[in-house]
PDB file of C-alpha atoms in Angstrom:
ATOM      1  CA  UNK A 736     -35.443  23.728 -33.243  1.00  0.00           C
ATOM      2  CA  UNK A 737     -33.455  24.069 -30.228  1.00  0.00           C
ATOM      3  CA  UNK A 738     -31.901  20.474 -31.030  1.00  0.00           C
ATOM      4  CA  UNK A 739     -31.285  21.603 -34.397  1.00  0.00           C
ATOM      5  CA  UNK A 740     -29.077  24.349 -32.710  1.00  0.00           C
ATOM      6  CA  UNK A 741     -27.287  21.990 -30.915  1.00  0.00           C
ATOM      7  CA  UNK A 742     -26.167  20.251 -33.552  1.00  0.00           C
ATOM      8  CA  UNK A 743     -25.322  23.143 -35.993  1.00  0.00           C
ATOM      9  CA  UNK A 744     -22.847  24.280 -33.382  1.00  0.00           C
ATOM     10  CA  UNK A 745     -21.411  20.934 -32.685  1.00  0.00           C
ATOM     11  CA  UNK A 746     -20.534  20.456 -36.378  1.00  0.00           C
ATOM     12  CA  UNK A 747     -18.711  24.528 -36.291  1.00  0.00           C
ATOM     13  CA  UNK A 748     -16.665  23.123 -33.202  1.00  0.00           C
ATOM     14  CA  UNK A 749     -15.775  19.728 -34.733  1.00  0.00           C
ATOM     15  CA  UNK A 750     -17.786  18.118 -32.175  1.00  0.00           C
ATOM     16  CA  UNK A 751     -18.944  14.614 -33.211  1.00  0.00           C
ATOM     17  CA  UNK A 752     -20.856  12.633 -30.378  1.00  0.00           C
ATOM     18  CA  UNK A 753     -21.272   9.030 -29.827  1.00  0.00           C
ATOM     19  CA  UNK A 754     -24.193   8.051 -30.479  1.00  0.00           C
ATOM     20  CA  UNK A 755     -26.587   5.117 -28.705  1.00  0.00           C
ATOM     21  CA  UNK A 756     -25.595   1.993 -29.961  1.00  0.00           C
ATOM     22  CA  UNK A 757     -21.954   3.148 -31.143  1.00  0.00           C
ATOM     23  CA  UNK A 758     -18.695   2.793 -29.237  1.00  0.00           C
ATOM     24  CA  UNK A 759     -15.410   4.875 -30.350  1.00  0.00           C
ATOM     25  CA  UNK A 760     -13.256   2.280 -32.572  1.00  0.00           C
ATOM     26  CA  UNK A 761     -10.260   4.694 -30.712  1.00  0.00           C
ATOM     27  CA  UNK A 762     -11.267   3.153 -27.131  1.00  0.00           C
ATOM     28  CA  UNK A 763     -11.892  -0.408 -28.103  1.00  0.00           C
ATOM     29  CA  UNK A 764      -8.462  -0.265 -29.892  1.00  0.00           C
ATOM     30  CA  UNK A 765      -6.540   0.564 -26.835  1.00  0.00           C
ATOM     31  CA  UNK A 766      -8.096  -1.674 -24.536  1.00  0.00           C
ATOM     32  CA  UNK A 767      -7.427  -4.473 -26.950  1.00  0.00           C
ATOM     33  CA  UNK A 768      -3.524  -3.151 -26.809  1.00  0.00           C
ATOM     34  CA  UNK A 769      -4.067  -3.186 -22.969  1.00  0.00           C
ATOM     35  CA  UNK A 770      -5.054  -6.422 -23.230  1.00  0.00           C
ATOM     36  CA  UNK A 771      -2.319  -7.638 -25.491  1.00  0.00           C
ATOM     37  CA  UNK A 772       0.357  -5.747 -23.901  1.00  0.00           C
ATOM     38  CA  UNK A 773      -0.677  -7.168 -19.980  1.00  0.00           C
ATOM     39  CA  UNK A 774      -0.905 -10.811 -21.005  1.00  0.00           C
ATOM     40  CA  UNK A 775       2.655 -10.386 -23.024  1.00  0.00           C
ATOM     41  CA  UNK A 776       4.192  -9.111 -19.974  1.00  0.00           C
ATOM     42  CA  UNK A 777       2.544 -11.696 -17.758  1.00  0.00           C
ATOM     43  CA  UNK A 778       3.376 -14.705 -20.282  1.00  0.00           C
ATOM     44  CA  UNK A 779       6.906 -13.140 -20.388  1.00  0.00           C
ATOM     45  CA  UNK A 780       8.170 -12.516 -16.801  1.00  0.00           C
ATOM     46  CA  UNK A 781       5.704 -15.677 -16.108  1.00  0.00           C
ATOM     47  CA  UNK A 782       7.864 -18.400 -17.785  1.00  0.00           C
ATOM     48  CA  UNK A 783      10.993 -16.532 -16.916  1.00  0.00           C
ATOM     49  CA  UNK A 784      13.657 -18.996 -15.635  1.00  0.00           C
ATOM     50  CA  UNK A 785      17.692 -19.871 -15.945  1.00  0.00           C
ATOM     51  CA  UNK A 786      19.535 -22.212 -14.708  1.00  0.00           C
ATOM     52  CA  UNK A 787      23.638 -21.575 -13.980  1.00  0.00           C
ATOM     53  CA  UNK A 788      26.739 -23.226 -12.378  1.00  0.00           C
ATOM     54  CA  UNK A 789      28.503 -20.873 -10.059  1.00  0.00           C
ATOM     55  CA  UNK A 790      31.812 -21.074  -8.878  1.00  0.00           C
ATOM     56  CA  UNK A 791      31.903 -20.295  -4.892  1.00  0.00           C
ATOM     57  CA  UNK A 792      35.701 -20.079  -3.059  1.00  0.00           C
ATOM     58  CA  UNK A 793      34.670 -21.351   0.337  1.00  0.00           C
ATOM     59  CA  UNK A 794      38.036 -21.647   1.814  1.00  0.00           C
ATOM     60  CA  UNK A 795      40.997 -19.699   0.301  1.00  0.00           C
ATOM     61  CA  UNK A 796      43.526 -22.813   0.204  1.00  0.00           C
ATOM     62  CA  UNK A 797      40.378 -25.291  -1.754  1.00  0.00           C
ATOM     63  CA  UNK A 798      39.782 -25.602  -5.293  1.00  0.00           C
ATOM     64  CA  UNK A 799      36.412 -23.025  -6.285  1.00  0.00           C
ATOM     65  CA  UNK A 800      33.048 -25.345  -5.664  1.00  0.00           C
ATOM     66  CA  UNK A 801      30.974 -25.972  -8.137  1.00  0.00           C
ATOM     67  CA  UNK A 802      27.246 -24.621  -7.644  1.00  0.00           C
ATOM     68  CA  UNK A 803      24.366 -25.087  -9.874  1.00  0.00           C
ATOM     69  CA  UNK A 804      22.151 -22.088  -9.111  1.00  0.00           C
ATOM     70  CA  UNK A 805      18.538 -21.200 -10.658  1.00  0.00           C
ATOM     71  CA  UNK A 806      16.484 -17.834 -11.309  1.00  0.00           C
ATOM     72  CA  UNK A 807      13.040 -18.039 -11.196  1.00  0.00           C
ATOM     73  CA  UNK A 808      10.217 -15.307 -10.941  1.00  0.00           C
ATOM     74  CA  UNK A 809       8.617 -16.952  -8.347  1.00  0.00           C
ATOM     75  CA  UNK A 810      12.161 -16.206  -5.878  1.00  0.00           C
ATOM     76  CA  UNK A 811      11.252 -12.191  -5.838  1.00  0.00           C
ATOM     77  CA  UNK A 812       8.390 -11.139  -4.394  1.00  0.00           C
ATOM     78  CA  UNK A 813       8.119  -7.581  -6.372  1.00  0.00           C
ATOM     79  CA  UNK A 814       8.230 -10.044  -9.726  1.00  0.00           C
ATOM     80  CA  UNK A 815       5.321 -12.126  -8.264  1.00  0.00           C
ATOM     81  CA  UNK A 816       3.523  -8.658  -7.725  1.00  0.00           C
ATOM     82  CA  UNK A 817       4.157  -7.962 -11.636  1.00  0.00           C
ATOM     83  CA  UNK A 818       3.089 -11.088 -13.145  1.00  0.00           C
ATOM     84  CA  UNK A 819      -0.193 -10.782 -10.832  1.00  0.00           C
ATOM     85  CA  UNK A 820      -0.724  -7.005 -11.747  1.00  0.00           C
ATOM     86  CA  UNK A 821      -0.370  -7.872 -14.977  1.00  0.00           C
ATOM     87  CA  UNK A 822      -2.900 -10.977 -15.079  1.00  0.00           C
ATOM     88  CA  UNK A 823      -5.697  -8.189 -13.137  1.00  0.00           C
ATOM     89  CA  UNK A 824      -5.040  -6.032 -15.702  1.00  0.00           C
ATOM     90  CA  UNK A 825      -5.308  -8.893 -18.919  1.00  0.00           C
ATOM     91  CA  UNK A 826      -8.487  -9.775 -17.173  1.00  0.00           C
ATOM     92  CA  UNK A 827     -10.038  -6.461 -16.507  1.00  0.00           C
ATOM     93  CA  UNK A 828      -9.009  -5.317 -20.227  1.00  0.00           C
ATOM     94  CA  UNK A 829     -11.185  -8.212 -21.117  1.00  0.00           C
ATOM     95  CA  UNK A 830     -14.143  -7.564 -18.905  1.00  0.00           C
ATOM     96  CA  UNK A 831     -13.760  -3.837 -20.087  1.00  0.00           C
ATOM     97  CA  UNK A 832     -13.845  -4.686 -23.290  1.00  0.00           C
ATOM     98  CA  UNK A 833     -16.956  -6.908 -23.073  1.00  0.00           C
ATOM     99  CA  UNK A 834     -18.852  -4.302 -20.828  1.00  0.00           C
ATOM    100  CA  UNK A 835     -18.077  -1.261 -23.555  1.00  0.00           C
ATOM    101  CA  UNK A 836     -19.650  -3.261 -26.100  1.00  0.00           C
ATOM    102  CA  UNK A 837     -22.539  -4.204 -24.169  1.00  0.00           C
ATOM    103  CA  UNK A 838     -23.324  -0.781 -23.041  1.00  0.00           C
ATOM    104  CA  UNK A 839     -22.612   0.735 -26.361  1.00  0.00           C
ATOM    105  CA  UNK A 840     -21.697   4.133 -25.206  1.00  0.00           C
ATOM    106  CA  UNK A 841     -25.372   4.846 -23.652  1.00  0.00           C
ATOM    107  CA  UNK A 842     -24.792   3.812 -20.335  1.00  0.00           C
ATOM    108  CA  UNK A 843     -23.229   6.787 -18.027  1.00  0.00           C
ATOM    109  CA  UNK A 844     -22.983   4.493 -15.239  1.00  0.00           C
ATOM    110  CA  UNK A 845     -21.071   1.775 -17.083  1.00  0.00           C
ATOM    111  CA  UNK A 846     -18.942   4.480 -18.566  1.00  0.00           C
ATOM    112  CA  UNK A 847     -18.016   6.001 -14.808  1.00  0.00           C
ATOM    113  CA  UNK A 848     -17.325   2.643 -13.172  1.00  0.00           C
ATOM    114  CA  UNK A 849     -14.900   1.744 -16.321  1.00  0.00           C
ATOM    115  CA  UNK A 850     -13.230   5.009 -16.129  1.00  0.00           C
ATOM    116  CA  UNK A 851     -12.506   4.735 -12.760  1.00  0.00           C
ATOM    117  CA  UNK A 852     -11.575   1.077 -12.855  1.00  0.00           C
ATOM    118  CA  UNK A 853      -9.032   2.347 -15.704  1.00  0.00           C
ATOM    119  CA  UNK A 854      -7.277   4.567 -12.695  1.00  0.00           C
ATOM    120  CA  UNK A 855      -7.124   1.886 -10.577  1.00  0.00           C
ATOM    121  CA  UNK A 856      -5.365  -0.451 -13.103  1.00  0.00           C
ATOM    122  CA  UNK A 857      -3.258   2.784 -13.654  1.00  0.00           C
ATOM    123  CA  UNK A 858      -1.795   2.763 -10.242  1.00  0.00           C
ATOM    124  CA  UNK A 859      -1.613  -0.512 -10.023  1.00  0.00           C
ATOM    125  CA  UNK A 860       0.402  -1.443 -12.950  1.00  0.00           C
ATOM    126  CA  UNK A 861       2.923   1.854 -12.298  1.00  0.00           C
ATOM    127  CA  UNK A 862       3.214   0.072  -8.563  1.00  0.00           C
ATOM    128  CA  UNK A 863       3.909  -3.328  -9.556  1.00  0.00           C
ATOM    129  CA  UNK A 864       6.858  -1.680 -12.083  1.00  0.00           C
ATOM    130  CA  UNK A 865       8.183   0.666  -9.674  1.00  0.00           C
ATOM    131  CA  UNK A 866       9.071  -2.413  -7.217  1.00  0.00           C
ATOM    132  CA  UNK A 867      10.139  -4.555 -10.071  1.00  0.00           C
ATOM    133  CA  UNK A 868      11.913  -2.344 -11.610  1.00  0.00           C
ATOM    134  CA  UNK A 869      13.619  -1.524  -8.025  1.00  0.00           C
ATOM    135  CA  UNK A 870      14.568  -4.901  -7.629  1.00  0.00           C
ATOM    136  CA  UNK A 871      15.999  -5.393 -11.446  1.00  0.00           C
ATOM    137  CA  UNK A 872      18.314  -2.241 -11.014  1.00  0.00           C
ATOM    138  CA  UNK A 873      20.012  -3.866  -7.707  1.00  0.00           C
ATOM    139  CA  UNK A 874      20.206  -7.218  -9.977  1.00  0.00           C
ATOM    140  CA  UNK A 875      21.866  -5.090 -12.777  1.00  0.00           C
ATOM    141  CA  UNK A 876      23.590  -2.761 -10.478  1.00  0.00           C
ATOM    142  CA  UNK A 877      24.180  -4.456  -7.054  1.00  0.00           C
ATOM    143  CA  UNK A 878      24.618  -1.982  -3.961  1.00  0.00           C
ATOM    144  CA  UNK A 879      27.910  -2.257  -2.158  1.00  0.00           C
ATOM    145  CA  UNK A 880      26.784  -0.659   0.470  1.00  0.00           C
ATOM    146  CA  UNK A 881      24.669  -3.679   1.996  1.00  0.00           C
ATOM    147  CA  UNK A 882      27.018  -6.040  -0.043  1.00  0.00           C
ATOM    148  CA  UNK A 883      24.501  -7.164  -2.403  1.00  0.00           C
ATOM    149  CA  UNK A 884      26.467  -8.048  -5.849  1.00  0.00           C
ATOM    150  CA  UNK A 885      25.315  -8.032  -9.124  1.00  0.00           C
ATOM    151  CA  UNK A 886      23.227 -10.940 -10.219  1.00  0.00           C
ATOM    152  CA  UNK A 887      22.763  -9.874 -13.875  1.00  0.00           C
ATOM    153  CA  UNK A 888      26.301 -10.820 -14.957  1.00  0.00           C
ATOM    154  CA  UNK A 889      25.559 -14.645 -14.240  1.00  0.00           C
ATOM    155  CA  UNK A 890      21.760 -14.567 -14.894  1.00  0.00           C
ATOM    156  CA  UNK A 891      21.701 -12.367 -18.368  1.00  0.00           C
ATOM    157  CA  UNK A 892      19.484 -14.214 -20.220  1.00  0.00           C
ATOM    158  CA  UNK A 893      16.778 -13.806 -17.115  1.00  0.00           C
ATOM    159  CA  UNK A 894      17.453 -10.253 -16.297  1.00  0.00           C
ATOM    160  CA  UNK A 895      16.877  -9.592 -20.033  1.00  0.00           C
ATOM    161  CA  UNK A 896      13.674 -11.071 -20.117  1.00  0.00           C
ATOM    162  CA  UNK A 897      12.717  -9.360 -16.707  1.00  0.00           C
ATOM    163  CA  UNK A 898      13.576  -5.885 -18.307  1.00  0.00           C
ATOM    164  CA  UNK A 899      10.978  -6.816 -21.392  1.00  0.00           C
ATOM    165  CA  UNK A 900       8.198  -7.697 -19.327  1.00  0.00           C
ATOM    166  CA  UNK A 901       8.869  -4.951 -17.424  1.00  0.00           C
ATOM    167  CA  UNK A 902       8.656  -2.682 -20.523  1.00  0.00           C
ATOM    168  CA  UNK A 903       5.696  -4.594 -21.747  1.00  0.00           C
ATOM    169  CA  UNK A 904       4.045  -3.827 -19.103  1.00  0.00           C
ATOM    170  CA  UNK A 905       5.262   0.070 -19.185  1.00  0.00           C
ATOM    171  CA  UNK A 906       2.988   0.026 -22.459  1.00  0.00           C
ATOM    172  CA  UNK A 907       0.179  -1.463 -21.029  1.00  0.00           C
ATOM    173  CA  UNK A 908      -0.231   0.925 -18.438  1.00  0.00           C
ATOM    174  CA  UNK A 909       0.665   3.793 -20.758  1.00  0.00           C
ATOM    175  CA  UNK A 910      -2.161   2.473 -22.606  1.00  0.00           C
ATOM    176  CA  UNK A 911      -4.792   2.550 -19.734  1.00  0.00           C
ATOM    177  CA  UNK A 912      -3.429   5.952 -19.200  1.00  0.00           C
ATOM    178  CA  UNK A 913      -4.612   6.905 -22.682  1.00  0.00           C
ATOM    179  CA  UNK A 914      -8.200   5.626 -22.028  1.00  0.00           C
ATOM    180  CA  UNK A 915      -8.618   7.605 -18.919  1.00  0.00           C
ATOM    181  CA  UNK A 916      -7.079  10.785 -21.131  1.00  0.00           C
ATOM    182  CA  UNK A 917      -9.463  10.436 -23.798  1.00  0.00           C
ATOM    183  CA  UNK A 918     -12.651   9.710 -21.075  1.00  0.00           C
ATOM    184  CA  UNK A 919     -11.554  12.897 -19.384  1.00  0.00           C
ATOM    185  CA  UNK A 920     -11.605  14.741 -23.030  1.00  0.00           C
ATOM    186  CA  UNK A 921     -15.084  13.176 -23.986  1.00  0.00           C
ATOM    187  CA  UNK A 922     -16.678  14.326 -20.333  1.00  0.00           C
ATOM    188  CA  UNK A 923     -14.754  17.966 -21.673  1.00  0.00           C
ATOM    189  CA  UNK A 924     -16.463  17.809 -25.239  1.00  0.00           C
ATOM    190  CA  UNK A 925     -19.832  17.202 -23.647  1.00  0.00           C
ATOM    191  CA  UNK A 926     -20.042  20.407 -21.704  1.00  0.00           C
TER     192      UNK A 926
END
């Protein structure tokens, strides 16, 4: 009777629970955009690379010198910290993933350590973008006063492909954002 209750006012409120053996297609959906959107951005910034010739005045009275020059990820630390934030984040969308289906929405314990593991990949993705995306505006922007010129007017097609990994991975996190949101809205429904 009392159950009966329960579920009469549940169904007033719009309340629908999950029940055992039944995962919300809402939460597998976004961790399989997680998923896609991390590996993009790691794939992306990950095979990011151009090659240029520079011209360099050494001596004001010479002819400019020649200089073949090359961008690579690999030359900026906060763009190894990206691709590498990124790759956690693929892989934990992918352990996620398998653990949500194996637990199949009974398991409170399973459900906590996700949730918080979500957080985590929160701050770390937001980290990794803050210092890449630090790093990309002085490449765009330059800052005269340390001297630093721009880099982005002779390496385009890299800084272009920096700026969508960067955005990719924007998404992703967004998107791990959304999965704690709608944990913290199920833990509200249930009491």
């Amino acid at each position: 009777m009392d159950m009966q209750y329960k579920e009469e006012i549940n169904d007033e409120v719009g309340i629908r629970s999950v029940g055992k053996g039944k995962v919300k297609r809402s939460d597998l959906f976004v961790r399989f955009l997680a998923l896609v959107l991390t590996l993009a951005a790691a794939v992306v910034l990950g095979v990011n690379s151009q090659s240029t010739t520079v011209s360099v005045k050494i001596v004001p009275s010479l002819p400019p010198v020649n200089l073949p020059v090359t961008a690579k990820w690999l030359y900026m630390s906060a763009f190894v910290y990206l691709v590498i934030a990124n790759a956690i984040a693929c892989f934990y969308a992918t352990m996620s993933l398998v653990l949500t289906l194996a637990a199949r929405g009974g398991k409170k314990n399973v459900t906590l350590i996700v949730t918080i593991l979500d957080i985590v990949m929160v701050a770390l993705l937001f980290s990794a973008m803050g210092a890449a995306g630090a790093v990309g505006l002085i490449g765009l922007k330059g800052n005269s006063h340390l001297q630093w010129g721009k880099v982005c007017n002779v390496f385009d097609k890299f800084c272009h492909q920096t700026a969508a990994a960067i955005i990719l991975s924007f998404n992703g996190s967004i998107c791990y954002l959304l999965l704690v949101v709608l944990a913290t809205i199920n833990v509200y429904k249930k009491f």
